[in-house]
Amino acid sequence: MVESPLTIPRGTPATPDTGAAPASLTSTAPVAPFASMATLATGTSSRPVIDIRHIHRIFESEAGLAHILHDVSLTVNPGEFVAITGPSGSGKSTLMNILGCLDTPTSGTYLLEGLNVAELTDDELAEVRALRIGFVFQSFNLLPRMSVLDNVMLPLVYTDVPRREREMRAVHALRSVGLPVDHYDHRTNELSGGQMQRVAIARALVNDPAIILADEPTGNLDSVTGRQVMDTFHALKRAGKTIVLITHDASVAAEADRAIQIRDGRVYEGAYVPAAATTGVVRAASTDIAATTSSAASGSQSSPMNPGGVL
Ligand SMILES: Nc1ncnc2c1ncn2[C@@H]1O[C@H](COP(=O)(O)OP(=O)(O)OP(=O)(O)O)[C@@H](O)[C@H]1O
């Protein structure tokens, strides 16, 4: 992609790089959806953004069948900030790939904003991934030789949005994550880790997706820049975004509205229970999380979530 001169809308303030995203975050107008996706893009009901029921994922290989996800059911409501946590190999990424429509379950149903993902064509799935889901990765996945602004505009390249509007949306997304304006024309390999991750979050936001899926977004960051990135997620939540975040970090999980734990491919919902002895901070935070979960309210947070039942 050829880099072009920056075109920043008049009146864009030079944001100091405090790391904290602005508290007020207004939504960009959604990219005009394809006709088949109109109901997704314009739906305003309070139905769950994510509603998966009795999902299994079985991989086939020469070594045989590997049953990785077992009867997983899970709902995420609009505006929720949910952490998915669990030991390495427990199935978090497998579940995230299904939530992101990058993989399909072997059995079970997935309703994304009320739409049955299994009934979508490949083109429609691509539209869902492009327009309704924003992905954030541990390793940022930015193009290093490209400018910050061009990286953020990338998801709009395959739309018919004119260049000028692409730039305006990218600027809006970058402002929303608090990146200083004078960094917009920097190459991304000139940025700090925390700044790179904020650019990646801006890129995830540029299509105004319904949901942001973040896989270990603070995993490569020191505690200070990790804090800045978490502040950005909190600002997005305040702006009404739905966030699902994978983390190994108990303190990160404790900041979510709800922490869902996966062990051996089964989902447990409720307080975060670290494998090692908990700290006072984690115990206190876990109590808060447990109070917000329906399973905790029913006293069943230590049981596999919803085995064989209906949510
Ligand atoms: N395509 C595949 N074929 C076979 N097995 C797979 C495949 N993808 C994942 N697995 C297996 O599924 C299990 C869960 O993997 P997954 O990456 O979902 O775990 P995770 O909880 O995200 O782990 P980590 O925290 O280390 O990233 C692992 O044993 C992995 O080897």
XYZ file of C-alpha atoms and ligand atoms in Angstrom:
342
model
C 0.000 0.000 0.000
C 1.325 3.425 -0.916
C 1.496 5.819 1.966
C -0.227 9.130 1.430
C 0.190 12.448 3.181
C -1.710 12.724 6.398
C -5.057 14.407 6.230
C -6.198 15.101 9.731
C -9.560 16.797 10.152
C -9.322 20.403 11.243
C -9.776 20.797 14.956
C -8.204 17.479 15.875
C -6.484 18.210 19.164
C -2.941 17.113 19.850
C -3.587 14.495 22.468
C -0.943 14.225 25.173
C 0.305 10.638 25.435
C -0.942 9.950 28.910
C -1.752 6.386 27.978
C -5.310 6.774 29.160
C -8.014 6.790 26.543
C -10.500 9.653 26.728
C -13.494 8.896 28.884
C -15.873 10.065 26.205
C -15.756 7.985 23.080
C -18.281 8.441 20.390
C -18.977 5.712 17.918
C -17.979 6.014 14.300
C -20.740 5.542 11.777
C -20.751 1.880 10.717
C -19.394 0.996 7.329
C -22.295 0.537 4.957
C -23.019 -3.199 5.243
C -23.776 -5.535 2.438
C -27.500 -6.108 2.117
C -27.311 -9.548 3.663
C -25.746 -8.104 6.785
C -28.144 -5.217 7.235
C -29.928 -6.779 10.187
C -26.644 -7.334 11.971
C -25.360 -3.848 11.433
C -28.493 -2.030 12.438
C -29.832 -4.261 15.186
C -30.275 -2.476 18.483
C -31.993 -5.130 20.586
C -30.667 -6.238 23.934
C -30.155 -9.819 22.767
C -26.735 -11.289 23.515
C -23.964 -10.307 21.162
C -22.563 -13.813 21.587
C -24.728 -16.831 22.318
C -23.064 -20.211 21.950
C -24.790 -23.380 22.981
C -23.387 -26.835 23.560
C -20.383 -26.375 21.355
C -17.902 -29.167 20.837
C -14.679 -28.893 18.851
C -12.973 -32.081 17.813
C -9.789 -31.941 15.739
C -8.831 -34.813 13.495
C -5.196 -35.622 12.920
C -3.055 -38.622 12.084
C -2.738 -39.214 15.803
C -6.509 -39.529 16.068
C -9.307 -37.363 17.356
C -8.621 -34.588 19.845
C -11.740 -33.471 21.676
C -10.757 -29.943 22.738
C -14.016 -28.170 23.642
C -16.720 -30.034 25.540
C -20.312 -28.823 25.628
C -19.402 -25.164 25.937
C -22.280 -22.728 26.382
C -21.754 -19.037 26.897
C -23.540 -15.750 26.418
C -22.047 -12.275 26.289
C -24.411 -9.330 26.466
C -23.975 -5.966 24.760
C -21.494 -3.782 26.594
C -20.052 -6.572 28.715
C -16.339 -6.910 29.322
C -15.614 -10.603 29.698
C -12.270 -12.249 30.414
C -11.559 -15.819 29.373
C -8.852 -17.406 31.419
C -7.415 -20.832 32.031
C -4.223 -22.858 31.843
C -2.174 -23.218 28.694
C -3.754 -25.745 26.353
C -7.177 -25.538 27.975
C -8.884 -24.385 24.770
C -9.061 -20.593 25.097
C -7.742 -19.850 21.612
C -9.851 -22.625 20.137
C -12.910 -20.976 21.643
C -11.764 -17.508 20.555
C -11.294 -18.722 16.981
C -14.888 -19.931 16.975
C -16.145 -16.664 18.496
C -14.243 -14.790 15.791
C -15.721 -16.935 12.998
C -12.221 -18.093 12.117
C -13.169 -21.684 12.895
C -16.418 -23.604 13.103
C -17.474 -25.901 15.906
C -17.861 -29.621 15.271
C -21.328 -29.408 16.805
C -23.436 -26.913 18.692
C -24.770 -23.515 17.677
C -23.313 -20.033 17.592
C -25.608 -17.036 17.330
C -23.711 -13.813 16.691
C -26.033 -10.846 17.226
C -28.894 -13.275 16.713
C -27.586 -14.642 13.423
C -26.842 -18.365 13.147
C -23.219 -18.426 12.034
C -23.563 -21.976 10.652
C -26.025 -20.716 8.054
C -23.717 -18.047 6.635
C -21.933 -18.449 3.326
C -18.173 -17.978 3.173
C -18.684 -14.457 1.812
C -21.082 -13.588 4.607
C -18.645 -14.965 7.175
C -15.950 -12.768 5.703
C -18.310 -9.801 6.032
C -18.989 -10.662 9.660
C -15.291 -10.884 10.418
C -14.573 -7.638 8.611
C -17.457 -5.534 9.858
C -18.731 -6.922 13.145
C -15.613 -8.207 14.892
C -12.449 -6.349 15.806
C -9.416 -8.506 16.539
C -6.550 -7.558 18.844
C -3.541 -9.866 19.185
C -0.722 -10.281 21.674
C 1.897 -9.520 19.026
C -0.047 -6.521 17.633
C 0.116 -7.821 14.016
C 0.844 -4.372 12.590
C 2.652 -3.795 9.297
C 5.951 -2.253 10.472
C 6.883 -0.238 7.377
C 3.471 1.307 7.053
C 2.333 4.425 8.872
C 0.111 4.303 11.933
C -2.741 5.828 9.944
C -2.411 3.366 7.060
C -2.353 0.436 9.479
C -5.592 1.599 11.047
C -7.189 2.119 7.635
C -6.318 -1.412 6.481
C -9.694 -3.006 7.371
C -11.357 -0.399 5.146
C -9.253 -1.151 2.093
C -11.669 -3.729 0.735
C -14.711 -1.534 1.221
C -15.960 1.176 -1.087
C -15.335 3.842 1.553
C -13.499 6.750 -0.100
C -9.931 7.450 0.977
C -10.839 10.715 2.701
C -13.482 9.040 4.834
C -11.149 6.135 5.599
C -8.670 8.642 6.970
C -11.327 10.367 9.054
C -12.463 7.090 10.551
C -8.889 6.060 11.268
C -8.205 9.393 12.956
C -11.368 8.999 15.006
C -10.309 5.511 16.102
C -6.797 6.689 16.963
C -8.168 9.591 19.003
C -10.426 7.182 20.846
C -7.429 5.160 22.035
C -5.502 8.257 23.031
C -2.610 8.058 20.585
C -0.967 11.488 20.106
C -1.770 13.097 16.757
C 1.890 13.689 15.951
C 2.398 9.905 15.918
C -0.143 9.213 13.162
C 2.423 9.425 10.362
C 5.071 7.441 12.222
C 5.876 3.964 11.095
C 4.565 1.495 13.605
C 8.034 0.076 14.257
C 8.945 3.487 15.717
C 6.374 3.155 18.505
C 6.551 1.712 22.000
C 4.798 -1.578 22.710
C 1.897 0.128 24.428
C 1.494 2.570 21.559
C 1.604 -0.303 19.053
C -1.128 -2.099 20.913
C -3.242 1.049 20.979
C -2.806 1.325 17.205
C -3.903 -2.308 16.926
C -6.967 -1.527 19.037
C -7.737 1.489 16.843
C -7.505 -0.775 13.790
C -9.935 -3.174 15.475
C -12.312 -0.259 16.077
C -12.226 1.368 12.672
C -15.245 -0.534 11.332
C -17.219 0.122 14.531
C -17.554 -3.618 15.275
C -20.094 -5.073 17.666
C -17.446 -6.972 19.532
C -13.744 -6.752 20.195
C -11.913 -10.048 20.622
C -8.527 -9.627 22.247
C -6.093 -12.525 22.629
C -3.558 -11.781 25.403
C -3.441 -8.061 24.510
C -1.150 -7.241 27.436
C 0.943 -10.405 27.153
C 3.941 -8.667 25.517
C 3.777 -5.470 27.539
C 5.429 -4.326 30.746
C 3.174 -3.458 33.629
C 3.017 0.276 32.864
C 2.111 -0.074 29.191
C -0.158 -3.019 30.016
C -1.963 -0.675 32.395
C -2.398 1.875 29.605
C -3.849 -0.746 27.306
C -6.255 -1.938 29.993
C -7.327 1.679 30.546
C -8.085 1.813 26.838
C -10.296 -1.283 27.107
C -12.123 0.253 30.059
C -12.760 3.401 28.038
C -14.140 1.277 25.211
C -16.421 -0.487 27.637
C -17.674 2.856 28.934
C -18.399 3.734 25.314
C -20.592 0.653 25.062
C -18.292 -1.790 23.296
C -18.529 -5.497 24.006
C -15.130 -6.954 24.803
C -13.959 -10.549 25.165
C -10.370 -10.820 26.269
C -8.163 -13.890 26.757
C -5.583 -13.555 29.486
C -3.286 -15.630 31.655
C -2.975 -12.703 34.056
C -5.182 -12.905 37.143
C -5.043 -9.170 37.726
C -6.212 -8.496 34.154
C -9.035 -11.025 34.478
C -10.087 -9.417 37.742
C -10.729 -6.129 35.934
C -13.407 -7.617 33.700
C -17.103 -7.611 34.544
C -17.006 -11.377 34.440
C -14.234 -13.932 34.307
C -14.883 -17.233 32.591
C -12.485 -20.020 33.257
C -11.750 -22.871 30.902
C -10.199 -26.046 32.162
C -9.672 -29.082 29.939
C -12.028 -27.665 27.335
C -14.911 -27.114 29.722
C -16.128 -23.662 30.645
C -16.553 -22.636 34.227
C -18.123 -19.282 34.875
C -17.521 -17.225 37.954
C -14.613 -16.097 40.059
C -11.102 -16.421 38.748
C -9.243 -19.169 40.593
C -5.545 -19.069 39.857
C -3.679 -22.355 39.868
C -1.225 -21.072 42.447
C -2.149 -19.588 45.796
C -4.150 -16.413 45.371
C -3.036 -13.007 46.492
C -5.217 -10.755 48.589
C -5.822 -8.557 45.553
C -7.012 -11.468 43.472
C -9.262 -12.834 46.199
C -10.927 -9.461 46.701
C -11.386 -8.930 42.987
C -12.717 -12.457 42.563
C -15.416 -11.776 45.096
C -16.510 -8.754 43.089
C -16.576 -10.733 39.868
C -18.483 -13.590 41.468
C -21.159 -11.197 42.657
C -21.868 -10.181 39.082
C -22.327 -13.660 37.692
C -25.533 -15.579 37.582
C -23.767 -18.821 38.347
C -22.264 -17.326 41.456
C -25.686 -16.067 42.476
C -26.993 -19.585 42.216
C -24.021 -20.934 44.108
C -22.811 -23.043 41.215
C -19.740 -21.234 40.056
C -17.462 -24.177 40.656
C -19.454 -26.524 38.429
C -19.041 -26.918 34.701
C -21.215 -24.264 33.203
C -24.633 -25.374 32.199
C -23.938 -29.055 31.528
C -26.632 -30.297 29.244
C -28.912 -27.418 30.149
C -30.186 -24.302 28.445
C -28.898 -20.934 29.425
N -5.877 -27.587 14.619
C -5.630 -28.343 15.689
N -5.466 -29.680 15.565
C -5.235 -30.460 16.636
N -5.145 -29.997 17.905
C -5.296 -28.681 18.088
C -5.547 -27.781 17.006
N -5.652 -26.532 17.492
C -5.479 -26.629 18.827
N -5.255 -27.919 19.175
C -5.025 -28.410 20.525
O -6.074 -27.929 21.327
C -5.597 -27.728 22.658
C -6.022 -26.353 23.113
O -5.294 -25.393 22.365
P -5.561 -23.843 22.521
O -4.574 -23.129 21.665
O -6.993 -23.572 22.290
O -5.227 -23.639 24.056
P -5.027 -22.285 24.873
O -5.810 -22.427 26.127
O -5.314 -21.119 24.013
O -3.471 -22.362 25.189
P -2.414 -21.167 25.379
O -2.845 -20.415 26.610
O -1.121 -21.876 25.568
O -2.445 -20.320 24.136
C -4.092 -27.931 22.616
O -3.806 -29.223 23.131
C -3.768 -27.854 21.153
O -2.662 -28.654 20.848
